[in-house]
C-alpha cells in the first residue's frame, strides 16, 4: 500500500459522495415508488458494511507497513484478516495491536454506535442473502454516523499525524 492516508481519505470521500447522492435521489422518487427508496437503503447498508471492512484493512495495513519491516512485517501482513465486523470481532482484531485498542474503541463507540454496528452487520447478512425486505433497521443516516465515527477513530489511532498526503478526516 503506497499511502494509507491518501487511500483512506479517497475511500471516505467515495462513501460520503454516495450518501450525498442517496439524499439527493430520494427527493426525486415518486410517492408510488417507495420500493426504489428501500432498494437504495439496502444498497447503502451493504456499502457501509463494505466500507468499514475496506477502511479497516487500508488503515491497519498502512500502520503495519509504517511500524514494522522485514520478516515481522511479512508475518503481520500475512496474518491480518478483517472479518465481517461485529463489535466482538472488531475488538478482537484491534486487540492484536495492543490491549488498549479494544478498550478505547469500545469507549469511543458508546452504546448507540455499538448497537448500530450490530444492526448493520445483521442487515448486511440479511440483505446479502435476500431475506430483508425493509423496515426501520435500514436507516442510512444512522449507519452513516456509525461509519464516520469508526473512520475518524481509526484515522486518529492508526494514521500518524506526521504522515504526509491527504488531509485528515473532517467530521460533518
C-alpha positions as a printed NumPy array, in Angstrom:
array([[  0.   ,   0.   ,   0.   ],
       [  1.658,   3.198,  -1.139],
       [ -0.088,   5.74 ,   1.084],
       [ -2.754,   4.651,   3.542],
       [ -3.584,   8.228,   4.455],
       [ -4.491,   9.126,   0.881],
       [ -6.332,   5.866,   0.269],
       [ -8.335,   6.223,   3.491],
       [ -9.317,   9.757,   2.512],
       [-10.258,   8.585,  -1.008],
       [-12.448,   5.808,   0.402],
       [-14.091,   8.208,   2.85 ],
       [-14.786,  10.716,   0.099],
       [-16.314,   7.961,  -2.028],
       [-18.743,   6.744,   0.639],
       [-19.573,  10.325,   1.582],
       [-20.358,  11.118,  -2.075],
       [-22.563,   8.009,  -2.377],
       [-24.506,   9.006,   0.717],
       [-24.935,  12.552,  -0.616],
       [-26.237,  11.172,  -3.933],
       [-28.673,   8.984,  -1.993],
       [-30.011,  12.021,  -0.107],
       [-30.445,  13.893,  -3.384],
       [-32.063,  10.919,  -5.134],
       [-34.749,  10.219,  -2.538],
       [-36.243,  13.651,  -3.228],
       [-36.954,  12.543,  -6.794],
       [-38.564,   9.202,  -6.06 ],
       [-42.311,   9.38 ,  -6.753],
       [-44.567,   8.535,  -3.803],
       [-45.871,   5.441,  -5.606],
       [-42.328,   4.012,  -5.99 ],
       [-41.143,   3.743,  -2.4  ],
       [-39.673,   0.275,  -3.058],
       [-36.978,   2.069,  -5.042],
       [-36.043,   4.002,  -1.914],
       [-35.88 ,   0.775,   0.111],
       [-33.646,  -0.76 ,  -2.563],
       [-31.315,   2.203,  -2.238],
       [-31.315,   1.907,   1.549],
       [-30.416,  -1.8  ,   1.334],
       [-27.623,  -0.981,  -1.108],
       [-26.232,   1.677,   1.245],
       [-26.214,  -0.794,   4.136],
       [-24.117,  -3.162,   2.032],
       [-21.808,  -0.316,   1.024],
       [-21.409,   0.941,   4.59 ],
       [-20.523,  -2.561,   5.758],
       [-18.05 ,  -2.995,   2.899],
       [-16.586,   0.44 ,   3.592],
       [-15.898,  -0.478,   7.218],
       [-14.102,  -3.642,   6.177],
       [-12.055,  -1.896,   3.492],
       [-11.163,   1.197,   5.526],
       [-10.093,  -1.003,   8.432],
       [ -7.873,  -3.04 ,   6.139],
       [ -6.338,   0.02 ,   4.446],
       [ -5.557,   1.793,   7.714],
       [ -4.214,  -1.286,   9.502],
       [ -2.049,  -2.318,   6.528],
       [ -0.642,   1.207,   6.397],
       [  0.048,   1.073,  10.156],
       [  1.814,  -2.286,   9.866],
       [  3.888,  -1.092,   6.909],
       [  4.968,   2.082,   8.711],
       [  5.674,   0.458,  12.08 ],
       [  7.447,  -2.744,  11.022],
       [  9.736,  -4.198,   8.431],
       [ 11.339,  -7.393,   7.216],
       [ 10.006, -10.723,   8.42 ],
       [  7.841,  -9.113,  11.12 ],
       [  6.021,  -7.048,   8.5  ],
       [  5.617, -10.02 ,   6.168],
       [  4.193, -12.072,   9.029],
       [  1.855,  -9.326,  10.264],
       [  0.508,  -8.587,   6.793],
       [  0.009, -12.299,   6.168],
       [ -1.939, -12.697,   9.41 ],
       [ -4.18 ,  -9.642,   9.009],
       [ -7.741, -10.786,   8.395],
       [-10.605,  -8.307,   8.518],
       [-13.778, -10.272,   9.32 ],
       [-17.407,  -9.238,   8.979],
       [-17.14 ,  -6.635,  11.673],
       [-19.371,  -7.413,  14.616],
       [-18.343,  -5.416,  17.683],
       [-16.697,  -8.514,  19.225],
       [-14.735,  -9.411,  16.093],
       [-13.692,  -5.803,  15.638],
       [-12.447,  -5.59 ,  19.208],
       [-10.604,  -8.911,  18.84 ],
       [ -8.888,  -7.661,  15.673],
       [ -7.903,  -4.382,  17.337],
       [ -6.631,  -6.287,  20.371],
       [ -3.925,  -7.805,  18.186],
       [ -2.344,  -4.34 ,  18.08 ],
       [ -2.411,  -3.878,  21.848],
       [ -4.82 ,  -4.447,  24.714],
       [ -5.617,  -0.729,  24.944],
       [ -7.163,  -0.524,  21.46 ],
       [-10.371,  -2.512,  22.128],
       [-10.944,  -0.531,  25.321],
       [-10.541,   2.808,  23.537],
       [-12.662,   1.614,  20.608],
       [-15.479,   0.463,  22.905],
       [-15.335,   3.766,  24.757],
       [-15.378,   5.758,  21.503],
       [-18.312,   3.814,  20.072],
       [-20.542,   4.027,  23.094],
       [-23.763,   2.065,  23.294],
       [-25.542,   3.839,  20.417],
       [-22.865,   3.154,  17.8  ],
       [-22.197,  -0.318,  19.208],
       [-25.873,  -1.199,  18.706],
       [-25.73 ,   0.307,  15.215],
       [-22.701,  -1.859,  14.38 ],
       [-24.605,  -4.98 ,  15.493],
       [-27.605,  -3.913,  13.419],
       [-25.525,  -3.031,  10.347],
       [-23.927,  -6.477,  10.319],
       [-27.344,  -8.09 ,  10.769],
       [-28.789,  -6.025,   7.915],
       [-25.758,  -6.758,   5.708],
       [-26.148, -10.504,   6.189],
       [-29.903, -10.472,   5.605],
       [-29.655,  -8.254,   2.517],
       [-26.806, -10.319,   1.083],
       [-28.922, -13.457,   1.445],
       [-32.145, -11.859,   0.198],
       [-34.128, -12.115,   3.413],
       [-34.511,  -8.463,   4.438],
       [-37.343,  -6.61 ,   2.764],
       [-37.348,  -3.281,   4.594],
       [-38.001,  -1.665,   7.917],
       [-36.565,   0.675,  10.492],
       [-33.167,  -1.044,  10.591],
       [-32.493,   0.293,   7.1  ],
       [-31.951,   3.883,   8.276],
       [-28.948,   5.164,   6.265],
       [-28.337,   8.25 ,   8.439],
       [-27.732,   6.043,  11.472],
       [-25.16 ,   3.941,   9.629],
       [-23.517,   6.945,   8.024],
       [-22.895,   8.393,  11.501],
       [-21.521,   4.996,  12.57 ],
       [-19.053,   4.642,   9.689],
       [-17.973,   8.258,  10.15 ],
       [-17.288,   7.652,  13.853],
       [-15.297,   4.49 ,  13.149],
       [-13.375,   6.106,  10.291],
       [-12.47 ,   9.098,  12.46 ],
       [-11.354,   6.818,  15.309],
       [ -9.253,   4.528,  13.094],
       [ -7.641,   7.519,  11.434],
       [ -6.813,   9.172,  14.757],
       [ -5.484,   5.951,  16.322],
       [ -3.507,   4.426,  13.455],
       [ -2.505,   7.133,  10.979],
       [  0.421,   9.192,  12.228],
       [ -0.032,  12.936,  12.378],
       [  3.385,  13.24 ,  10.782],
       [  2.277,  11.341,   7.663],
       [  2.135,  13.458,   4.544],
       [ -0.577,  13.411,   1.931],
       [ -4.291,  13.996,   2.057],
       [ -5.778,  15.999,   4.918],
       [ -7.091,  14.182,   7.999],
       [-10.776,  13.285,   8.235],
       [-13.22 ,  16.08 ,   8.756],
       [-16.429,  15.223,  10.544],
       [-19.644,  16.796,   9.38 ]])
